[in-house]
CSV table of C-alpha atoms in Angstrom, one decimal:
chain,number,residue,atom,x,y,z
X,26,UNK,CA,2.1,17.0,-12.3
X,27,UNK,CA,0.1,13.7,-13.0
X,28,UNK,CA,-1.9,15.8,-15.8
X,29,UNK,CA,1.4,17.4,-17.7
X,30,UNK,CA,3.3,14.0,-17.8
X,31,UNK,CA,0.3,12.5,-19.3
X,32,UNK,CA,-0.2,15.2,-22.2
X,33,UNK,CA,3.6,14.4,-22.7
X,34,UNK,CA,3.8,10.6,-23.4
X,35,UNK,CA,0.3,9.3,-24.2
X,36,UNK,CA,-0.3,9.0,-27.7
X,37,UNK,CA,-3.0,11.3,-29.3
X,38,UNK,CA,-5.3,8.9,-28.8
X,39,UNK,CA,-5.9,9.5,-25.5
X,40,UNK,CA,-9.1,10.9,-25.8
X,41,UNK,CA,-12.3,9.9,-23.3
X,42,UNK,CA,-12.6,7.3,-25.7
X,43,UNK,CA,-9.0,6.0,-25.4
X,44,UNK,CA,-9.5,6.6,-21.4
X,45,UNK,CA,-10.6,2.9,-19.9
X,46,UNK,CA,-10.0,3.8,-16.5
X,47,UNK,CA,-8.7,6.2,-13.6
X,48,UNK,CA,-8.2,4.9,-10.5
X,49,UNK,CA,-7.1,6.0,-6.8
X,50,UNK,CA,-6.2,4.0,-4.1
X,51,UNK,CA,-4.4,4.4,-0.7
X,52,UNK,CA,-2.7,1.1,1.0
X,53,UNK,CA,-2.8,1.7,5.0
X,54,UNK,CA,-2.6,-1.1,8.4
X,55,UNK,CA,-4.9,1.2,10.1
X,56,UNK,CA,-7.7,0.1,7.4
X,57,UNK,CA,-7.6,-3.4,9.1
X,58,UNK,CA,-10.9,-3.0,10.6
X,59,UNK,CA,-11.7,-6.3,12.5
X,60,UNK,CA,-8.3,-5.4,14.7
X,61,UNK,CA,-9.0,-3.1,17.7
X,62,UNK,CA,-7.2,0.7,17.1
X,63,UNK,CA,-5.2,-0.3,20.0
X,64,UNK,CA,-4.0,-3.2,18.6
X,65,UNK,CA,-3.2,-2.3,14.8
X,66,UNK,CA,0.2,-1.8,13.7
X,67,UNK,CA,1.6,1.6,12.8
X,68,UNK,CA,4.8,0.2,11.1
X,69,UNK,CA,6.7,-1.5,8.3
X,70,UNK,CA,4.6,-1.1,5.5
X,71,UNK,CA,2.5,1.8,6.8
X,72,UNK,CA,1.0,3.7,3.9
X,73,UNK,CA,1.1,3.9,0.6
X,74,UNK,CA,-1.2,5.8,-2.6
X,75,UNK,CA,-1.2,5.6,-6.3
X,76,UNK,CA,-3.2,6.9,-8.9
X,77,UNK,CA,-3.5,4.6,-11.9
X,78,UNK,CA,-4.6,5.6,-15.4
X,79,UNK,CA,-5.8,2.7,-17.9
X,80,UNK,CA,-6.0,2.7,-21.3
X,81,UNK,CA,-6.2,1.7,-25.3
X,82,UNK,CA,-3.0,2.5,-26.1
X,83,UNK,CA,0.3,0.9,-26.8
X,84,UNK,CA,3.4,1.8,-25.0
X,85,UNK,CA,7.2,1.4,-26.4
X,86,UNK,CA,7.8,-2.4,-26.3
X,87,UNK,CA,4.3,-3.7,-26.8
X,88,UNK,CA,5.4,-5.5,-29.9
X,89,UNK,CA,8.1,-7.6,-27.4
X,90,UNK,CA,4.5,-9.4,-26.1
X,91,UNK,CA,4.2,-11.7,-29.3
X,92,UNK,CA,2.0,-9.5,-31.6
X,93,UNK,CA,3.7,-8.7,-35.0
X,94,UNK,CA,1.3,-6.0,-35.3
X,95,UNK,CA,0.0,-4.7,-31.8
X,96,UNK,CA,-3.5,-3.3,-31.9
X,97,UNK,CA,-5.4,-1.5,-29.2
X,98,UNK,CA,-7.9,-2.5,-27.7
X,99,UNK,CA,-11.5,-1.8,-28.5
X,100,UNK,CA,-13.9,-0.8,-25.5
X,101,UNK,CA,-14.9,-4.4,-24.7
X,102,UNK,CA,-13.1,-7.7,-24.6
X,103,UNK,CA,-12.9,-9.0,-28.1
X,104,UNK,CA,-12.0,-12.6,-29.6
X,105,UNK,CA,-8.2,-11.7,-30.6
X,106,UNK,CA,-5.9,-10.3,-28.3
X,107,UNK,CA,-5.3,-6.8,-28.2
X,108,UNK,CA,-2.9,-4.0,-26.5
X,109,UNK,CA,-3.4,-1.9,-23.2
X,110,UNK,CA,-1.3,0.2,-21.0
X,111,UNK,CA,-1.4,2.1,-18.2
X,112,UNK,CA,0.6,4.6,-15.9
X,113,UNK,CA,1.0,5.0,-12.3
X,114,UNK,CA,2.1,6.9,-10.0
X,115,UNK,CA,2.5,6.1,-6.3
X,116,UNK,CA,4.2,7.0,-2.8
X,117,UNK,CA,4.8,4.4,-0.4
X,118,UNK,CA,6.2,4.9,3.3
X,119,UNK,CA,7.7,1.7,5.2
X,120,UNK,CA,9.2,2.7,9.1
X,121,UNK,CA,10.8,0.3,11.6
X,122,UNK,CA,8.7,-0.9,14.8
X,123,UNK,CA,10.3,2.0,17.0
X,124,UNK,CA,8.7,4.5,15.6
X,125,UNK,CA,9.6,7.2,18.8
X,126,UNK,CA,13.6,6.6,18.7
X,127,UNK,CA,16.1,9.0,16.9
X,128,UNK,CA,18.8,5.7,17.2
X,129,UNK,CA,19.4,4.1,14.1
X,130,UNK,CA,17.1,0.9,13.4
X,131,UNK,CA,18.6,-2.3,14.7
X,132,UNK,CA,17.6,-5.5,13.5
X,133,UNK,CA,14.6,-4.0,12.0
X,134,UNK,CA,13.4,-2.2,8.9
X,135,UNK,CA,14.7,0.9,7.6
X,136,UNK,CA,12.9,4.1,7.4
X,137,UNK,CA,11.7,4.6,3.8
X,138,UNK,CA,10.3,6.6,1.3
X,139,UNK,CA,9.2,6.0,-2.5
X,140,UNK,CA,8.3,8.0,-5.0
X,141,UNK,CA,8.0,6.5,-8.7
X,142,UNK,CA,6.1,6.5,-11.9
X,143,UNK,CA,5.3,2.9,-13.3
X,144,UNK,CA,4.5,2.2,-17.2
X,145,UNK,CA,2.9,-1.1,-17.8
X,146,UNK,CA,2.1,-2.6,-21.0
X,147,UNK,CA,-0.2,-5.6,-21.5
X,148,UNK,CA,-1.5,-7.8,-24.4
X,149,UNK,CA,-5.2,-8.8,-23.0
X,150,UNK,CA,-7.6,-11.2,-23.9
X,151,UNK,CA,-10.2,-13.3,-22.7
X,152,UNK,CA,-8.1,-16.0,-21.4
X,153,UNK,CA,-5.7,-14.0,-19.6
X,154,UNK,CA,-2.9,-11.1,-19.9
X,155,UNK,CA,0.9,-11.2,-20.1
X,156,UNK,CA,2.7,-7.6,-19.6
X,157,UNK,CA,5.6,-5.6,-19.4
X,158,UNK,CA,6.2,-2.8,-16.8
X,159,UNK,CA,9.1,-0.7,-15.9
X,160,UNK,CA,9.0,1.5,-12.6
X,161,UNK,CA,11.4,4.2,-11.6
X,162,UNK,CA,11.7,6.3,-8.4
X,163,UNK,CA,13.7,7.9,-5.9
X,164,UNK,CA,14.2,7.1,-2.2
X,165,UNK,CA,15.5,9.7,0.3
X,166,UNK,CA,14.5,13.6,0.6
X,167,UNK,CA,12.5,13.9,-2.7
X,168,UNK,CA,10.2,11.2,-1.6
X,169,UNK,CA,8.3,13.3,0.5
X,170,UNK,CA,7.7,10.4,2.9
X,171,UNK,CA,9.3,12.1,6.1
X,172,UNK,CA,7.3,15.6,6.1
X,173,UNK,CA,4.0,13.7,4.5
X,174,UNK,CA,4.5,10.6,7.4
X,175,UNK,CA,4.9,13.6,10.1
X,176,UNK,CA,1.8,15.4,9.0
X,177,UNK,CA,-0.3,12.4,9.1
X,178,UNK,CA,1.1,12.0,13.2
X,179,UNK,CA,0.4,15.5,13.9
X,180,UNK,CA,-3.1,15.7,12.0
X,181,UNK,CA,-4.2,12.7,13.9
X,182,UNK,CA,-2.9,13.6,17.3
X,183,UNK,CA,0.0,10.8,17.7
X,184,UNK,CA,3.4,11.3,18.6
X,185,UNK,CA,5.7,12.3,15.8
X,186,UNK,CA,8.5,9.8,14.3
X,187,UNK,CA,11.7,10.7,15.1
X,188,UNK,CA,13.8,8.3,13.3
X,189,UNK,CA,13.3,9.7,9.6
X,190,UNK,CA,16.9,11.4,9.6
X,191,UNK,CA,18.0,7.6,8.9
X,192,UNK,CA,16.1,7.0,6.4
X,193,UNK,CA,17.8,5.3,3.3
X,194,UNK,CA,19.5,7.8,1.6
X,195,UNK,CA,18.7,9.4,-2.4
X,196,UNK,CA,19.3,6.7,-4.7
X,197,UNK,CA,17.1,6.5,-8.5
X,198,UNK,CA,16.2,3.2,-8.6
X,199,UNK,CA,14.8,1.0,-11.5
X,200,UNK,CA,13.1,-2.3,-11.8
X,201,UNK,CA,11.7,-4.6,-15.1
X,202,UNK,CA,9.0,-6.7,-14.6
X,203,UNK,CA,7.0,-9.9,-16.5
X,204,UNK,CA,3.4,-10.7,-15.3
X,205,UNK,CA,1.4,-13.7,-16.7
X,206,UNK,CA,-2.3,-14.1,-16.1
X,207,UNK,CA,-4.1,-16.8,-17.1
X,208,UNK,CA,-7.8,-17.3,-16.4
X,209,UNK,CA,-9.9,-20.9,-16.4
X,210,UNK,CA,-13.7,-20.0,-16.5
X,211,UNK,CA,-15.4,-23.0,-14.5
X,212,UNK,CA,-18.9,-21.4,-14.9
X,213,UNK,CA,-20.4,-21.2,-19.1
X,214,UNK,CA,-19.4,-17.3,-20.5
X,215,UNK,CA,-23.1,-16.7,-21.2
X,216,UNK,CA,-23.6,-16.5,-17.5
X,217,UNK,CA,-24.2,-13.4,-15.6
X,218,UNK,CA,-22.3,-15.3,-13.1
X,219,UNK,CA,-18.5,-16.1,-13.2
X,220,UNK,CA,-16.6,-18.5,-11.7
X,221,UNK,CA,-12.2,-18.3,-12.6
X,222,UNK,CA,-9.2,-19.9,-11.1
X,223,UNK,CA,-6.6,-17.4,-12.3
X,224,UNK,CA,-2.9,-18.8,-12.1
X,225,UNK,CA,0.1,-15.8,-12.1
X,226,UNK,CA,3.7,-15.8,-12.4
X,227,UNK,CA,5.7,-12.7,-12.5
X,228,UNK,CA,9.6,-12.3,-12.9
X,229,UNK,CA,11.3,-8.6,-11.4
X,230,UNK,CA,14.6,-7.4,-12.0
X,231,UNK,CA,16.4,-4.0,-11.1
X,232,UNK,CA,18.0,-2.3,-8.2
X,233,UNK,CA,14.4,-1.7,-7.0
X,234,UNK,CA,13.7,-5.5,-6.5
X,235,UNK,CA,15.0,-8.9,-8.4
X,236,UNK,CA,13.2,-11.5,-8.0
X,237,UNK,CA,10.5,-14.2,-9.4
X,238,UNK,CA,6.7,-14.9,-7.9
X,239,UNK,CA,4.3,-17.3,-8.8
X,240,UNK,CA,0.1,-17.7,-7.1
X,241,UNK,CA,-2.9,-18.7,-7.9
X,242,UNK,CA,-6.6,-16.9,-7.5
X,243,UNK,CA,-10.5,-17.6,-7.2
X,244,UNK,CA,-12.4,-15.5,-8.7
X,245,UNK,CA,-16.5,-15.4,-8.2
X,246,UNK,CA,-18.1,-12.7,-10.1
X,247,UNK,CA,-21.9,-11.3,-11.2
X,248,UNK,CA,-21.6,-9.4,-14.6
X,249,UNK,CA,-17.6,-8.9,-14.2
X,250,UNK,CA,-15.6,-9.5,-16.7
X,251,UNK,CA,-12.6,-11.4,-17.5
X,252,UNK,CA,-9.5,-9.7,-15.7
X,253,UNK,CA,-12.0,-6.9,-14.1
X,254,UNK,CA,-8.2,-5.2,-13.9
X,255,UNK,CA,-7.7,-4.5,-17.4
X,256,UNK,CA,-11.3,-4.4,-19.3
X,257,UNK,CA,-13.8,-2.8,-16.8
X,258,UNK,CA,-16.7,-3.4,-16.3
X,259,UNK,CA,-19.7,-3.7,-18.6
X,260,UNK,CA,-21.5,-0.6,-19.0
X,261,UNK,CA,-24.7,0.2,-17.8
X,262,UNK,CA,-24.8,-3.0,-15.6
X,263,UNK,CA,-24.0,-3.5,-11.3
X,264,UNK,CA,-21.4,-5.8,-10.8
X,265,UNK,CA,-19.5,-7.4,-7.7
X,266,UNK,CA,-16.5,-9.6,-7.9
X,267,UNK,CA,-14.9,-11.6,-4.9
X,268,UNK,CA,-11.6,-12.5,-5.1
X,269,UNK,CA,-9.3,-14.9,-3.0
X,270,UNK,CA,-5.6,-15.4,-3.1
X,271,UNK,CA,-2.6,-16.7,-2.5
X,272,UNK,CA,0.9,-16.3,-3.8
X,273,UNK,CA,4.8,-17.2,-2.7
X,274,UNK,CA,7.9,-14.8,-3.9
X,275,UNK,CA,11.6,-15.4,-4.2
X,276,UNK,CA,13.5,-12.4,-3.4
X,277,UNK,CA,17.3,-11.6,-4.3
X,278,UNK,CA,17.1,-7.9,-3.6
X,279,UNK,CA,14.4,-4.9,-2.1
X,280,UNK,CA,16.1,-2.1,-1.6
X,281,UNK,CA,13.8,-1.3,0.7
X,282,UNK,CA,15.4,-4.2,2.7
X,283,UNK,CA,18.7,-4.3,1.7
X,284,UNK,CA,19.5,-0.5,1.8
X,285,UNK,CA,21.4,1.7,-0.7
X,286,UNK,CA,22.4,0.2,-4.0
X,287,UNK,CA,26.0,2.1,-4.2
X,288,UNK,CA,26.3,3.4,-0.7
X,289,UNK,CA,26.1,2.6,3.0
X,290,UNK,CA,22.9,2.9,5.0
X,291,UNK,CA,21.0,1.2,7.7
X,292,UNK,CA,19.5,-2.2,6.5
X,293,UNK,CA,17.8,-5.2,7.4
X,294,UNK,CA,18.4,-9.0,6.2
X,295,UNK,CA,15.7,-10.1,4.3
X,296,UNK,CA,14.1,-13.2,4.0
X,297,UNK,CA,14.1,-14.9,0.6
X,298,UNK,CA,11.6,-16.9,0.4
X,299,UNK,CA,7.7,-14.9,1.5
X,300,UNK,CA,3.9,-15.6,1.2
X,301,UNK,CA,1.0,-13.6,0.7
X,302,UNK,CA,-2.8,-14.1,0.9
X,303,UNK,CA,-5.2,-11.7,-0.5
X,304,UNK,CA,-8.7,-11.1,0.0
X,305,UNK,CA,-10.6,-8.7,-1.9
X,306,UNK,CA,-14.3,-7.3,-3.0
X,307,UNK,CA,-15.0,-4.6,-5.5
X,308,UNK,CA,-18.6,-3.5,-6.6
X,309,UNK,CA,-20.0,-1.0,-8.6
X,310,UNK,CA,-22.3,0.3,-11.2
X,311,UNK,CA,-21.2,0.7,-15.1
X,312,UNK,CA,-19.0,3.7,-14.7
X,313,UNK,CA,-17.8,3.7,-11.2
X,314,UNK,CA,-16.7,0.9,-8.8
X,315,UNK,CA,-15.4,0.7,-5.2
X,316,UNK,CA,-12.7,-2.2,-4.1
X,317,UNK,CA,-11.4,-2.8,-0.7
X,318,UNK,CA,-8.9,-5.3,-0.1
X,319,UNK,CA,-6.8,-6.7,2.7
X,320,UNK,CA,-3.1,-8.7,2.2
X,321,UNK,CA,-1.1,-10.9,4.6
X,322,UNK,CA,2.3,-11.4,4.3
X,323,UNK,CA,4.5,-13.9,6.2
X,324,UNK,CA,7.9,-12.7,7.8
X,325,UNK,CA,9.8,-10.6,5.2
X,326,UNK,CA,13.1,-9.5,6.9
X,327,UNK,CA,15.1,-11.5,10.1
X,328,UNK,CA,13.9,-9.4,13.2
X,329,UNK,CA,10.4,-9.0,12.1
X,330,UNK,CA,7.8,-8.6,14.8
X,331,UNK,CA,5.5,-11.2,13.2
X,332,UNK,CA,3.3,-11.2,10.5
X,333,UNK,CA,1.8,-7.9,8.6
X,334,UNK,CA,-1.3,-7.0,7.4
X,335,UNK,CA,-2.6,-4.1,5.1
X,336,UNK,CA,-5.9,-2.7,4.1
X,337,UNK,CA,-6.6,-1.6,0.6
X,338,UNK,CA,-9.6,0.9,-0.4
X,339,UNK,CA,-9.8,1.7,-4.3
X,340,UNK,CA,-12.1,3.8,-6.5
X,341,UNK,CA,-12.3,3.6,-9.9
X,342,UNK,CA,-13.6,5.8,-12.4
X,343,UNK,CA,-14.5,4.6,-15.8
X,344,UNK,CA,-15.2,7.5,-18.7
């Protein structure tokens, strides 16, 4: 499916040498390693995988980013900003605490599932990258959360959810989003070695989520370059990059929160105002790379059994 929506809306250009990079990642509270099995959570935010495809081409709207004339990118970071884009397509899963009950949620999370494809545009350059994305999905049925969330339980010997009949219903859901990156280099570029505060801003709005986030990274790298995210890595050359942050979010609507957008379902009142910290390494050698990472996010709905935190493993494959 991945392969045939590609051949459909990528330009022609979308060669291996349009290709920067494919990625694969999966998003799971079980791949909290320093907790003990017994005491790792198996709710809220419980899994989630997307497949990300990067490269130099320039989407619809890429001239809304402030270049009169958007060019692609060449391989490596240049002097003059330049167009990149990239598609992805993920599943998430989010379930309430009591996993084992077929009562509707109460004061907790609703059962979820997402399925979407995300198109992200981005004018890059060395000092940073502003973008715009657009992500649509579907909740309900044709997520394929409920049969893929009972699979994993069965496959791994655990009991088998029995809430997912109240999950939140079918509804297509949209949302728009602005990022801004910006990145100080505190270390000389003609060093192997890198050292970047990277402050971020975003602003989302749609029936998926509205709201506005702001944060701030350090960034400590050996032969990474400047927003690792969107160039790559250099060729030929081992690199490592270490990355700590921290970011706050103001949220007028998650559906995944507040329920069905047009109908009734079982819901959960959010909190507006949340906080994340993110740790994360990635390593690797010219055309391949290997990133784990680990977020902590403060209370997100009223009700919450305390704070959450998900593990992150990512590999990335550069043509």
């Amino acid at each position: 499916a991945v392969l045939v929506f590609l051949s459909g809306i990528l330009p022609s250009s979308a060669s291996a040498q349009g290709l920067r990079s494919l990625s694969f990642s999966a998003d799971n509270d079980g791949f909290v390693f320093w907790t003990p099995t017994r005491k790792r959570t198996d709710w809220y935010y419980t899994h989630g995988m997307r497949v990300e495809v990067t490269g130099n081409w320039a989407l619809p709207g890429a001239g809304l980013l402030g270049l009169d004339d958007p060019k692609v990118c060449a391989p490596g970071p240049g002097p003059e900003p330049c167009i990149l884009s990239r598609i992805t397509f993920g599943q998430a899963i989010y379930t309430p605490k009591m996993l084992f009950s077929d009562a509707p949620p109460m004061e907790d999370r609703p059962y979820v599932g997402w399925l979407s494809v995300e198109a992200t545009t981005a004018l890059a350059s060395q000092d940073g990258t502003s973008s715009l994305g657009v992500q649509l999905g579907v909740t309900g049925g044709p997520s394929l959360a409920a049969p893929l969330h009972r699979w994993f339980h069965t496959t791994l010997g655990k009991h088998e959810p029995m809430g997912w009949e109240h999950q939140i219903p079918f509804e297509v859901a949209v949302a728009f989003t602005y990022e801004t990156r910006r990145i100080v280099s505190i270390l000389p570029d003609s060093w192997p070695g890198s050292l970047q505060l990277e402050p971020q801003g975003s602003v989302s709005l749609g029936t998926l989520r509205t709201g506005a986030m702001a944060g701030i990274s350090i960034r400590a790298g050996w032969n990474a370059p400047p927003s690792i995210d969107w160039w790559g890595a250099r060729p030929g050359k081992a690199y490592l990059l270490l990355a700590l942050g921290s970011e706050g979010e103001v949220v007028l609507r998650d559906l995944f929160l507040d329920g069905s957008t047009w109908g009734e379902s079982v819901h959960a009142d959010l909190e507006p105002l949340i906080g994340r910290i993110t740790g994360r390494m990635q390593a690797g050698f010219g055309r391949f790379g290997l990133e784990f990472s680990a977020t902590r996010s403060s209370i997100q709905f009223r009700g919450q059994d305390g704070k959450h935190t998900v593990g992150t493993v990512r590999a990335i494959i550069r043509p």
